[in-house]
Amino acid sequence: MVEVYIPYLTRIEGHGNIVVKEKEGKIECRWEIPEAPRFYEAMLRGKPWDKVAHITSRICGICSAGHTLASIKATEDAFGIKPSEQTWLLRILLNYGEYIQSHSLHAFFLALPDFVGAPSVIHLIPSHKEAVLAAVRLKKLGNDIADLIGGRAVHPCSAFVGGFGRIPTENELLALKAKLQKGQQDIHIMVDVFASLRKSLPNFERKTEFISLYWKNEYPWIDGDIVSSESGVIPYREYLKFVHEWVKPYSSAKRAKNVFSSYAVGPLARVNNNFKQLLDSAKETAEKLSLKTPSYNPFHSNLARIVELVHCIDDAIAKIDKLLAKGLKEEKLNVTPRAGRGVGAVEVPRGILFHDYTYNETGHISNANLVIPTNQNHENIEDDIRAWVPTLIKQKLSDEQIGFNLSMLVRSYDPCVSCSTHLIKVNFKRE
Amino acid sequence: MGKPKVAIYDFTGCEGCELQIVNCEEELLDIIANIELVYWREAATISPDGKTPVDCDIALVEGGITTPHDIERIRKIRLKSKILVACGSCASFGGINALKNDLPLDEMKHLVYGDMAQHFETIPAAPMRNYVKVDYELPGCPMVKAEFLKFFKWLLLGKDKWELPRYSVCIECKRKENLCVYDKGMLCLGPVTRAGCGANCPSFGAPCEGCRGLVPEPNVNAALDVLTEHGLSLEDAINNLKMFCNAEKPVATLHTWTKK
Ligand code: SF4
Ligand code: SF4
């Protein structure tokens, strides 16, 4: 019996263990998530509407703007509030701040070391100094946007139901635009780095279902309905028709399925489902990176993130121009709570996120359902592992190499598991 | 003396405080040059055997205690660490995790996990100081970047005593010449909340929600009076205070159903 134990798969957000056992040709694979359960849904009961977004933002530091936006949208949906165009533009900017921050962190700090074969980004400084500095600047650019628009890089404080607590000034937006223009140069350094490493991505494909938002007007971030690559479009309020959640004993995180035993959400799902809506510059980036849609290779998520980064940076400039052209104004926040249900469906960096609240007449939550992207991906990750392990074994890789490949696979989903998980252990046994 | 060995651990939390460390973009490379990072699961594949905890001079700990396993783990980390720093509100005084403490835990498990509830263990959320000696606390949800940097520099070089501000967010807000949030018709916990964030939220047109915890010797009853005088029901006033401070004594003992 051979036994390999690679505990603590690092460089993911959250704890998770990969368990692979091989005995007489029979292979058993599990993706375990032993993270402490956090009970946000239960904690929300009885909470007043004006605190809900700031409570749920604490589900995840990295996706805190996304949770805030999903929460605000669910509450506005319940109360029948339509935000102004200025509010919408500022929200898109806040969203771009989070994407630029999160995608840069993942692509350059967490994934790149894998492709180069280095233990961490710190070890890349001697060989890739230019790229590391560009990556640091890009990440900071994301935070600068969130700081200005949301009032804080982690857990934004100024985005409310109905609008914003503070509207940025024209000069602040102009300064931000200049930083974004610098970001346009930096992202192209990164595109080149990834184009040169493209061939080191493993060649593994598995047909799966992709679920994301779809919006007729633009690439969908915080608007639109829900599309499945296998079963078409449904209105966002009916998300439960696609999202069937269930619980596995070895995983405190819930899982979800629809047409097949699992489905995928995230950058690859978004790009696959909405390629046409990308800006031309982002489409050109996809071509440079040889990303052809639909792609069934989970490692291509790394390429999809770069494509989205180009879109976010370029479109953030367009949105700032629009705000400046319209002129910024203070807006009064008018919110009247009412009883009813509301759903906020938002794309966060790791995939589609749902907040679903039912309010009573005084504006207190009587019921909440939160469906987090990583939870929707768990079963898909497990199915990937199951499909790939036989090939890896056939290639006569060492246990260590198999462990490395599998951790890379899991990391390509960027599983931010604090909402559900922390360490990934690879526990690989051959008998 | 060689470079101090630093380990970063996470417990139950959102990893926002760790992210704040990463967010020190400009200073991060300098910091890294002056320490030896011996453990940080989220950022690097180091600590080859992967067994936590490791011997270190400084342990930065994010998140709070919410399972029996957490208690065991923080005790082990304490034994291996010369200095233990609680990073953020979850680790320092319970923070948002403690919101669950008012609910019957078994019932909650069923609410979230249905029949599978028996597979998951949970205990009331608590800060690190309830179980081990904590040398320093850096409150904030997330912890404040500037305060973290100042503290860390002090830890590496400093001589004088380190102390958190003992006054309230209101003082910082006045210093910044912000319009008081109450004058805008919003309700703010600034008067009872520990300063140090530079009145972050009021500066962005938002009320302070008390994320840095209570000032020393807070007058919780006076705070409740102010909130209810401004039109909040007692229940919501208590809800507001509980958001981050439900593991702090003067708030934990308040019950939303006491008066109606
Ligand atoms: S204190 Fe706040 S930011 Fe830090 S881990 Fe806890 S919830 Fe996250
Ligand atoms: S103003 Fe209050 S809620 Fe905001 S960061 Fe400061 S202490 Fe936290």
XYZ file of C-alpha atoms and ligand atoms in Angstrom:
707
model
C 0.000 0.000 0.000
C 1.319 3.390 -0.891
C 0.165 6.316 1.124
C 0.713 9.955 0.377
C -0.306 12.633 2.752
C -0.154 16.247 1.624
C -1.928 18.086 4.358
C -3.003 21.700 4.178
C -3.405 22.471 0.567
C -2.529 26.092 0.790
C -3.287 29.192 -1.182
C -7.012 28.835 -1.168
C -9.423 30.788 0.953
C -10.800 28.365 3.457
C -10.294 24.820 4.678
C -10.910 21.736 2.578
C -9.461 18.258 2.243
C -9.084 16.136 -0.841
C -9.313 12.454 -0.053
C -8.425 9.980 -2.768
C -8.230 6.245 -2.121
C -7.276 3.624 -4.632
C -7.751 -0.045 -3.892
C -7.478 -2.822 -6.480
C -8.293 -0.432 -9.277
C -11.305 1.018 -7.472
C -11.004 4.712 -6.807
C -12.822 6.689 -4.165
C -12.641 10.482 -4.212
C -13.975 13.001 -1.764
C -13.741 16.739 -1.457
C -14.323 17.372 2.241
C -15.143 20.685 3.791
C -14.766 20.537 7.560
C -15.013 24.287 8.138
C -16.879 25.420 11.210
C -20.499 26.083 10.272
C -21.379 29.745 10.625
C -25.179 29.972 10.677
C -25.657 33.248 8.890
C -29.159 32.340 7.773
C -30.258 31.725 11.330
C -28.419 34.821 12.601
C -30.346 37.038 10.228
C -33.749 36.222 11.690
C -35.307 39.245 13.362
C -32.628 41.643 12.112
C -33.677 45.066 10.800
C -33.324 45.794 7.071
C -30.693 48.501 7.490
C -28.224 46.134 9.196
C -28.636 43.091 6.967
C -26.117 44.026 4.251
C -23.417 44.784 6.797
C -24.025 41.537 8.643
C -23.921 39.388 5.508
C -20.847 41.144 4.133
C -18.961 39.402 6.992
C -19.578 36.032 5.375
C -16.490 36.626 3.272
C -13.870 39.343 3.402
C -12.825 38.884 -0.217
C -16.375 38.913 -1.596
C -17.626 41.468 0.910
C -18.701 43.975 -1.746
C -20.528 41.222 -3.642
C -22.402 40.100 -0.540
C -23.244 43.713 0.229
C -24.608 44.247 -3.283
C -26.578 40.975 -3.326
C -28.031 41.844 0.050
C -28.976 45.389 -0.915
C -30.563 44.138 -4.115
C -32.603 41.516 -2.260
C -33.891 44.148 0.154
C -34.688 46.597 -2.652
C -36.452 43.796 -4.508
C -38.581 43.124 -1.431
C -39.385 46.804 -0.832
C -39.930 47.663 -4.504
C -37.086 50.214 -4.668
C -35.483 51.126 -7.995
C -32.075 52.777 -7.563
C -31.033 55.780 -9.680
C -28.680 55.444 -12.644
C -25.942 57.173 -10.638
C -26.332 54.577 -7.895
C -26.206 51.793 -10.468
C -23.015 53.156 -12.027
C -21.364 53.506 -8.623
C -22.386 49.960 -7.721
C -20.861 48.621 -10.933
C -17.662 50.476 -10.060
C -17.674 49.020 -6.554
C -18.158 45.607 -8.123
C -15.211 46.206 -10.484
C -13.068 47.166 -7.504
C -13.784 43.802 -5.938
C -13.177 41.880 -9.155
C -9.881 43.610 -9.844
C -8.747 43.001 -6.274
C -9.946 39.412 -6.079
C -9.003 38.234 -9.582
C -5.535 39.791 -9.275
C -5.038 38.173 -5.909
C -6.025 34.803 -7.254
C -4.442 34.893 -10.670
C -1.124 36.429 -9.734
C -0.615 35.547 -6.075
C -2.333 32.193 -5.699
C -2.362 30.520 -9.146
C 0.720 31.872 -10.915
C 3.154 30.233 -8.472
C 1.646 26.848 -9.490
C 2.260 27.409 -13.174
C 5.809 28.538 -12.595
C 6.379 25.836 -9.982
C 7.173 28.176 -7.087
C 5.884 27.756 -3.535
C 4.569 31.329 -3.305
C 4.521 34.686 -5.005
C 7.339 35.778 -2.709
C 9.551 33.239 -4.448
C 8.692 34.758 -7.828
C 10.168 38.140 -6.980
C 13.702 37.348 -8.239
C 12.601 35.790 -11.543
C 9.443 37.799 -12.346
C 9.989 41.111 -10.605
C 8.276 43.238 -13.268
C 5.194 41.043 -13.256
C 5.004 40.848 -9.463
C 5.128 44.622 -9.199
C 2.437 44.979 -11.853
C 0.347 42.449 -9.957
C 0.762 44.329 -6.689
C -0.282 47.556 -8.415
C -3.327 45.898 -9.962
C -4.450 44.510 -6.656
C -4.036 47.905 -5.103
C -6.022 49.451 -7.931
C -8.951 47.236 -6.977
C -8.684 48.334 -3.366
C -8.414 51.990 -4.340
C -11.727 51.727 -6.177
C -13.398 50.004 -3.233
C -11.909 52.503 -0.773
C -13.262 55.448 -2.710
C -16.679 54.114 -3.675
C -17.409 51.780 -0.765
C -15.572 53.633 1.987
C -13.361 50.669 2.824
C -11.576 47.936 0.860
C -12.950 45.118 3.023
C -16.590 45.328 4.167
C -17.732 48.467 2.367
C -19.632 50.822 4.670
C -21.149 53.432 2.384
C -23.259 51.278 0.054
C -26.830 51.297 1.348
C -30.271 50.142 0.392
C -31.402 52.939 -1.947
C -28.011 54.510 -2.701
C -24.683 55.649 -1.257
C -23.787 57.449 1.963
C -21.178 59.486 0.175
C -20.852 60.378 -3.505
C -17.259 60.721 -4.757
C -16.202 64.097 -6.103
C -15.333 64.767 -9.714
C -11.650 65.144 -8.845
C -11.594 61.876 -6.987
C -13.082 60.117 -9.988
C -10.593 61.749 -12.331
C -7.731 60.576 -10.123
C -9.194 57.085 -10.126
C -9.473 57.159 -13.897
C -5.775 57.985 -14.178
C -4.970 54.981 -11.978
C -7.163 52.767 -14.151
C -5.282 53.940 -17.238
C -2.068 52.843 -15.579
C -3.840 49.578 -14.807
C -4.501 49.102 -18.523
C -0.738 48.912 -19.039
C -0.183 46.626 -16.074
C -2.833 44.141 -17.098
C -1.136 43.733 -20.460
C 2.078 42.709 -18.738
C 0.025 40.037 -17.021
C -1.748 38.969 -20.211
C 1.667 38.336 -21.757
C 2.843 36.370 -18.734
C -0.235 34.153 -18.887
C -0.033 33.776 -22.658
C 3.503 32.456 -22.262
C 2.451 30.021 -19.539
C -0.721 28.934 -21.305
C 0.833 25.661 -22.458
C 1.596 24.559 -18.898
C -2.126 24.340 -18.083
C -3.150 20.690 -17.756
C -5.183 19.229 -20.564
C -8.209 18.015 -18.706
C -11.767 18.376 -19.919
C -15.080 17.257 -18.503
C -18.455 18.276 -19.828
C -20.490 20.012 -17.157
C -23.344 22.490 -16.817
C -22.490 26.175 -16.459
C -24.815 28.488 -14.525
C -24.462 32.256 -14.415
C -26.362 35.495 -14.749
C -27.474 36.621 -18.179
C -28.376 40.195 -19.032
C -29.457 41.386 -22.439
C -27.838 44.839 -22.092
C -24.288 44.140 -20.941
C -21.976 41.544 -19.477
C -23.885 40.601 -16.327
C -22.495 41.563 -12.918
C -25.381 42.633 -10.718
C -28.307 42.518 -13.168
C -30.245 40.028 -15.196
C -31.743 36.573 -15.031
C -30.256 33.137 -14.643
C -28.942 31.085 -17.518
C -27.867 27.467 -17.642
C -25.783 26.148 -20.527
C -28.073 23.089 -20.500
C -31.525 24.406 -19.747
C -31.926 28.013 -20.858
C -32.948 31.174 -18.998
C -35.232 31.556 -15.977
C -36.225 34.719 -14.036
C -33.831 35.468 -11.168
C -36.533 35.077 -8.525
C -37.011 31.468 -9.592
C -33.381 30.499 -8.991
C -34.470 27.495 -6.927
C -35.582 25.826 -10.152
C -31.882 25.441 -11.030
C -30.268 25.423 -7.623
C -31.042 22.200 -5.775
C -29.121 22.264 -2.508
C -28.281 19.290 -0.359
C -25.903 18.346 2.461
C -23.164 15.694 2.645
C -22.123 14.355 6.046
C -18.413 15.048 5.521
C -18.903 18.625 4.469
C -20.380 21.466 6.503
C -20.757 23.342 3.234
C -23.928 22.684 1.294
C -23.794 21.452 -2.311
C -25.966 22.009 -5.328
C -27.007 20.280 -8.548
C -29.341 20.758 -11.496
C -29.334 18.771 -14.738
C -26.284 16.588 -14.022
C -24.886 15.474 -10.678
C -23.172 18.867 -10.397
C -22.770 22.226 -12.124
C -20.119 24.941 -12.235
C -20.294 28.663 -11.509
C -17.545 31.281 -11.710
C -15.401 33.022 -14.304
C -15.425 30.163 -16.802
C -19.217 29.775 -16.506
C -19.677 33.515 -17.011
C -17.342 33.757 -19.969
C -18.776 30.593 -21.555
C -22.359 31.789 -21.149
C -21.831 35.472 -21.969
C -18.866 35.666 -24.324
C -20.768 37.893 -26.770
C -21.337 40.551 -24.115
C -17.641 41.031 -23.367
C -15.936 44.208 -24.548
C -13.894 43.784 -27.723
C -10.670 44.264 -25.785
C -11.641 41.338 -23.540
C -12.520 39.180 -26.538
C -9.134 39.943 -28.050
C -7.515 38.931 -24.788
C -9.358 35.601 -24.941
C -7.915 35.080 -28.380
C -4.391 35.935 -27.211
C -4.799 33.393 -24.441
C -6.321 30.820 -26.846
C -9.446 30.596 -24.732
C -12.187 29.195 -26.960
C -15.742 29.037 -25.621
C -17.389 26.918 -24.512
C -14.418 25.480 -22.685
C -14.815 22.420 -20.487
C -11.316 22.605 -19.018
C -11.594 23.859 -15.412
C -8.026 25.193 -15.589
C -9.244 27.702 -18.146
C -10.881 29.567 -15.263
C -7.435 31.083 -14.836
C -7.628 32.482 -18.360
C -11.226 33.614 -17.921
C -10.139 35.682 -14.905
C -7.600 37.559 -17.020
C -10.225 38.152 -19.716
C -12.612 39.543 -17.106
C -9.875 41.711 -15.622
C -9.379 43.402 -18.984
C -13.128 43.961 -19.259
C -13.401 45.342 -15.695
C -10.559 47.820 -16.092
C -11.676 49.092 -19.501
C -15.336 49.300 -18.557
C -14.584 50.993 -15.216
C -13.116 53.861 -17.236
C -16.239 53.952 -19.410
C -18.469 54.041 -16.324
C -16.449 56.876 -14.775
C -16.762 58.834 -18.013
C -20.495 58.319 -17.903
C -20.732 59.523 -14.301
C -18.650 62.599 -15.111
C -20.684 63.386 -18.208
C -23.920 63.235 -16.234
C -22.544 65.266 -13.323
C -22.472 63.938 -9.755
C -25.211 64.799 -7.325
C -26.198 64.091 -3.743
C -29.240 61.878 -3.529
C -31.704 61.424 -0.740
C -32.172 57.875 0.465
C -35.844 57.050 0.742
C -36.649 53.635 2.075
C -40.035 52.438 3.267
C -39.991 48.854 4.427
C -42.829 46.540 3.551
C -43.580 42.874 4.014
C -42.577 40.487 1.275
C -39.874 38.458 -0.342
C -36.937 39.730 -2.392
C -34.067 38.071 -4.218
C -30.662 39.516 -5.029
C -28.760 37.555 -7.686
C -25.257 38.895 -8.238
C -22.110 37.563 -9.890
C -19.212 37.682 -7.438
C -15.691 36.710 -8.530
C -16.273 33.055 -7.633
C -19.669 32.758 -9.275
C -23.340 33.474 -8.907
C -24.536 34.413 -5.443
C -28.123 34.528 -4.195
C -29.538 36.351 -1.199
C -33.217 35.620 -0.662
C -35.028 37.393 2.184
C -38.548 37.483 3.489
C -39.373 40.594 5.509
C -42.242 41.285 7.901
C -44.166 44.586 7.844
C -41.683 46.324 10.175
C -38.743 45.498 7.907
C -37.286 42.670 9.987
C -36.147 39.430 8.388
C -38.402 36.468 9.005
C -36.587 34.085 6.704
C -33.311 34.104 4.763
C -31.695 31.797 2.249
C -28.139 32.391 1.057
C -26.616 30.379 -1.775
C -22.889 30.902 -2.011
C -20.877 30.256 -5.198
C -18.271 28.014 -3.664
C -20.983 25.744 -2.298
C -22.407 25.417 -5.785
C -18.976 24.380 -7.054
C -18.119 21.780 -4.391
C -19.801 18.857 -6.086
C -18.431 19.900 -9.466
C -14.939 19.894 -7.962
C -15.517 16.410 -6.590
C -16.762 15.203 -9.984
C -13.666 16.698 -11.650
C -11.387 14.903 -9.210
C -13.226 11.653 -9.831
C -12.942 12.053 -13.589
C -9.293 13.067 -13.613
C -7.682 10.701 -11.100
C -7.798 7.585 -13.349
C -5.942 9.499 -16.076
C -3.352 10.737 -13.615
C -2.826 7.211 -12.326
C -2.519 5.899 -15.883
C 0.124 8.524 -16.622
C 2.160 6.797 -13.895
C 2.594 9.999 -11.933
C 4.010 9.766 -8.440
C 1.616 10.220 -5.549
C 3.188 13.563 -4.912
C 2.576 14.710 -8.484
C -1.017 13.533 -8.337
C -1.473 15.474 -5.128
C 0.032 18.566 -6.704
C -2.208 18.309 -9.764
C -5.329 17.870 -7.694
C -4.566 20.805 -5.447
C -4.012 22.903 -8.532
C -7.371 21.751 -9.847
C -9.125 22.776 -6.654
C -7.308 26.093 -6.571
C -8.441 26.876 -10.114
C -11.956 27.228 -8.678
C -10.591 29.765 -6.214
C -12.705 28.174 -3.525
C -13.243 30.872 -1.011
C -14.370 28.584 1.663
C -14.618 30.753 4.729
C -18.246 30.965 3.822
C -17.994 27.223 3.894
C -14.275 25.986 4.236
C -9.894 26.402 5.383
C -7.183 24.001 4.729
C -7.100 21.562 1.889
C -5.461 18.324 2.826
C -4.653 15.910 0.082
C -4.979 12.481 1.561
C -4.027 9.986 -1.102
C -3.942 6.271 -0.445
C -3.127 3.407 -2.794
C -3.686 -0.086 -1.556
C 18.916 38.567 16.937
C 17.740 36.918 13.728
C 14.547 37.910 11.969
C 11.477 37.218 14.101
C 9.506 34.163 13.061
C 5.921 35.076 12.235
C 2.992 32.705 11.808
C -0.497 33.664 10.657
C -3.414 31.437 11.659
C -7.087 31.644 10.895
C -10.028 30.500 12.954
C -13.721 31.105 12.309
C -14.012 34.376 10.471
C -14.280 35.829 7.028
C -10.542 36.141 6.358
C -11.046 39.849 5.915
C -8.386 40.571 8.512
C -5.838 38.411 6.719
C -6.849 40.209 3.569
C -6.066 43.483 5.326
C -2.503 42.212 5.804
C -2.289 41.413 2.088
C -3.813 44.825 1.406
C -0.763 46.524 2.912
C 0.519 46.280 -0.677
C 3.140 48.991 -0.481
C 4.495 47.988 2.904
C 4.083 44.236 2.531
C 7.354 43.553 0.752
C 9.196 45.587 3.403
C 7.512 43.688 6.177
C 8.316 40.372 4.562
C 11.948 41.379 4.203
C 12.163 41.968 7.948
C 10.540 38.793 9.200
C 10.679 35.096 8.607
C 7.229 33.931 7.637
C 6.935 30.423 9.023
C 3.252 29.743 8.475
C 0.519 31.299 6.376
C -1.798 28.807 4.819
C -3.580 31.254 2.644
C -0.608 32.803 0.934
C 2.108 30.225 0.582
C 2.888 26.559 0.364
C 5.382 26.626 3.214
C 5.603 24.650 6.429
C 6.246 21.504 4.390
C 4.874 18.967 6.838
C 1.893 21.252 7.141
C 1.392 20.486 10.803
C 0.203 23.466 12.768
C 1.263 24.983 14.982
C 4.912 25.857 14.448
C 7.364 27.532 16.826
C 7.237 31.248 16.312
C 7.981 34.589 17.924
C 4.806 36.275 16.780
C 1.491 34.558 16.050
C -1.132 36.653 14.298
C -4.511 35.034 14.815
C -7.656 35.876 12.899
C -11.169 34.674 13.622
C -12.896 33.455 16.735
C -13.593 30.283 18.649
C -16.748 28.468 17.554
C -15.998 24.739 17.826
C -14.416 22.487 20.491
C -11.609 21.814 18.013
C -10.818 25.563 17.914
C -10.173 25.583 21.664
C -7.693 22.747 21.403
C -5.961 24.377 18.468
C -5.538 27.840 19.992
C -4.119 26.254 23.163
C -1.506 24.446 21.084
C -0.689 27.609 19.172
C -0.297 29.519 22.434
C 2.267 27.014 23.683
C 4.333 27.449 20.532
C 4.138 31.250 20.262
C 6.077 33.833 22.240
C 3.659 36.648 21.425
C 0.040 36.078 20.485
C -1.847 38.839 18.696
C -5.603 38.700 18.173
C -6.292 40.290 14.791
C -9.742 41.762 14.247
C -12.949 41.800 16.203
C -13.771 38.091 15.978
C -10.473 37.210 17.658
C -10.361 40.205 20.024
C -13.839 40.309 21.494
C -16.088 37.918 19.575
C -17.300 40.202 16.802
C -20.011 39.250 14.362
C -19.747 35.500 15.113
C -21.331 36.101 18.510
C -24.625 37.065 16.899
C -25.443 33.377 16.965
C -25.062 33.180 20.732
C -28.624 34.313 21.371
C -30.090 31.475 19.373
C -30.572 27.928 20.548
C -27.655 26.235 18.827
C -29.333 22.886 18.214
C -32.317 24.497 16.649
C -30.025 26.573 14.456
C -28.135 23.576 13.217
C -31.423 22.062 12.145
C -32.500 25.264 10.494
C -29.374 25.299 8.335
C -28.518 21.630 7.879
C -31.782 19.754 8.449
C -31.337 16.026 9.144
C -27.582 16.292 8.744
C -27.277 18.612 11.743
C -25.781 15.970 14.036
C -22.595 15.915 11.923
C -21.628 19.457 12.805
C -20.292 20.680 16.133
C -20.717 24.205 17.382
C -20.352 26.079 20.695
C -21.082 29.718 21.586
C -18.748 32.073 19.704
C -16.007 33.505 21.908
C -12.858 35.613 21.580
C -9.378 34.146 22.037
C -8.969 35.741 25.470
C -11.660 33.460 26.889
C -9.372 30.476 26.418
C -5.732 31.635 26.287
C -3.584 34.590 27.303
C -3.631 37.144 24.508
C -0.768 39.631 24.428
C -2.284 42.204 22.112
C -5.646 42.823 20.481
C -6.220 44.719 17.266
C -9.987 45.176 17.023
C -11.914 46.192 13.921
C -14.036 44.385 11.404
C -11.790 44.276 9.520
C -8.794 45.325 11.612
C -7.574 48.770 10.603
C -4.645 48.667 8.187
C -2.929 51.771 9.559
C -3.241 50.522 13.128
C -1.894 47.111 12.171
C 1.116 48.648 10.436
C 1.820 50.978 13.327
C 1.505 48.116 15.794
C 3.681 45.791 13.778
C 6.408 48.378 13.407
C 6.231 49.013 17.127
C 6.470 45.299 17.800
C 9.628 45.016 15.705
C 11.335 48.188 16.905
C 9.332 49.942 19.585
C 10.240 50.662 23.164
C 7.341 52.528 24.771
C 4.112 50.940 25.807
C 1.571 50.047 23.152
C -1.983 51.045 23.870
C -5.223 51.199 21.948
C -7.187 54.449 22.088
C -9.391 54.529 25.187
C -11.746 57.204 23.840
C -14.709 56.947 21.475
C -15.128 57.233 17.701
C -16.948 60.559 18.286
C -13.654 62.199 19.238
C -12.061 61.174 15.942
C -15.154 62.182 14.030
C -15.069 65.684 15.574
C -11.359 65.943 14.770
C -12.169 65.217 11.150
C -14.877 67.882 11.229
C -17.468 65.466 9.912
C -21.106 66.388 10.082
C -22.480 64.325 12.978
C -24.384 61.334 11.648
C -27.230 62.069 14.104
C -27.697 65.454 12.441
C -28.258 63.613 9.174
C -31.054 61.636 10.756
C -29.105 58.408 11.151
C -28.297 56.504 14.320
C -24.692 55.950 15.259
C -22.794 53.884 17.833
C -19.810 56.261 17.743
C -20.366 57.437 21.347
C -19.718 53.976 22.842
C -17.300 52.558 20.261
C -13.523 52.450 20.628
C -11.712 54.885 18.348
C -8.778 54.005 16.117
C -10.434 53.713 12.726
C -10.330 57.446 12.072
C -14.140 57.496 12.213
C -14.095 55.525 8.986
C -17.831 55.096 8.477
C -19.130 58.543 9.460
C -16.516 59.951 7.077
C -18.327 58.055 4.318
C -21.805 59.151 5.314
C -22.503 55.967 7.224
C -23.247 55.398 10.888
C -20.685 53.716 13.128
C -21.903 50.197 13.767
C -19.521 49.526 16.602
C -17.202 47.187 14.743
C -14.207 47.980 16.977
C -16.068 47.034 20.129
C -16.981 49.066 23.176
C -14.856 51.767 24.775
C -13.543 50.834 28.229
C -16.306 51.410 30.781
C -19.064 52.058 28.274
C -22.384 53.452 29.395
C -24.586 51.007 27.574
C -27.810 52.213 29.143
C -27.145 55.789 28.083
C -26.450 54.525 24.552
C -29.759 52.670 24.518
C -31.519 55.811 25.753
C -30.023 57.909 22.960
C -30.983 55.354 20.309
C -34.547 54.993 21.574
C -34.936 58.769 21.972
C -34.104 59.024 18.283
C -37.009 56.803 17.434
C -35.566 53.293 17.451
C -37.515 50.582 19.234
C -35.678 49.160 22.233
C -35.469 45.881 20.383
C -33.671 47.448 17.426
C -31.444 49.537 19.689
C -30.310 46.290 21.302
C -30.010 44.682 17.882
C -27.666 47.485 16.859
C -25.429 47.041 19.888
C -25.364 43.281 19.470
C -24.184 43.377 15.888
C -20.509 43.218 16.850
C -20.525 43.282 20.648
C -22.682 40.326 21.597
C -19.806 38.559 23.344
C -18.959 41.661 25.414
C -20.430 41.485 28.899
C -22.562 44.619 29.088
C -24.231 43.712 25.786
C -24.359 39.914 26.006
C -26.648 40.212 29.000
C -29.173 42.403 27.163
C -32.163 40.599 25.806
C -34.320 41.838 23.007
C -37.392 40.418 24.712
C -36.887 41.992 28.169
C -39.053 45.064 27.581
C -41.496 45.480 24.788
S -13.115 40.706 12.453
Fe -14.466 41.047 10.685
S -13.038 41.175 8.985
Fe -11.927 40.157 10.649
S -12.301 37.959 10.367
Fe -13.885 38.704 11.758
S -15.608 39.143 10.378
Fe -13.796 39.066 9.107
S -16.770 53.989 12.417
Fe -17.458 52.358 13.784
S -18.175 50.735 12.443
Fe -16.940 52.138 11.199
S -14.860 51.310 11.233
Fe -14.993 52.769 12.915
S -15.602 51.532 14.688
Fe -16.025 50.322 12.865
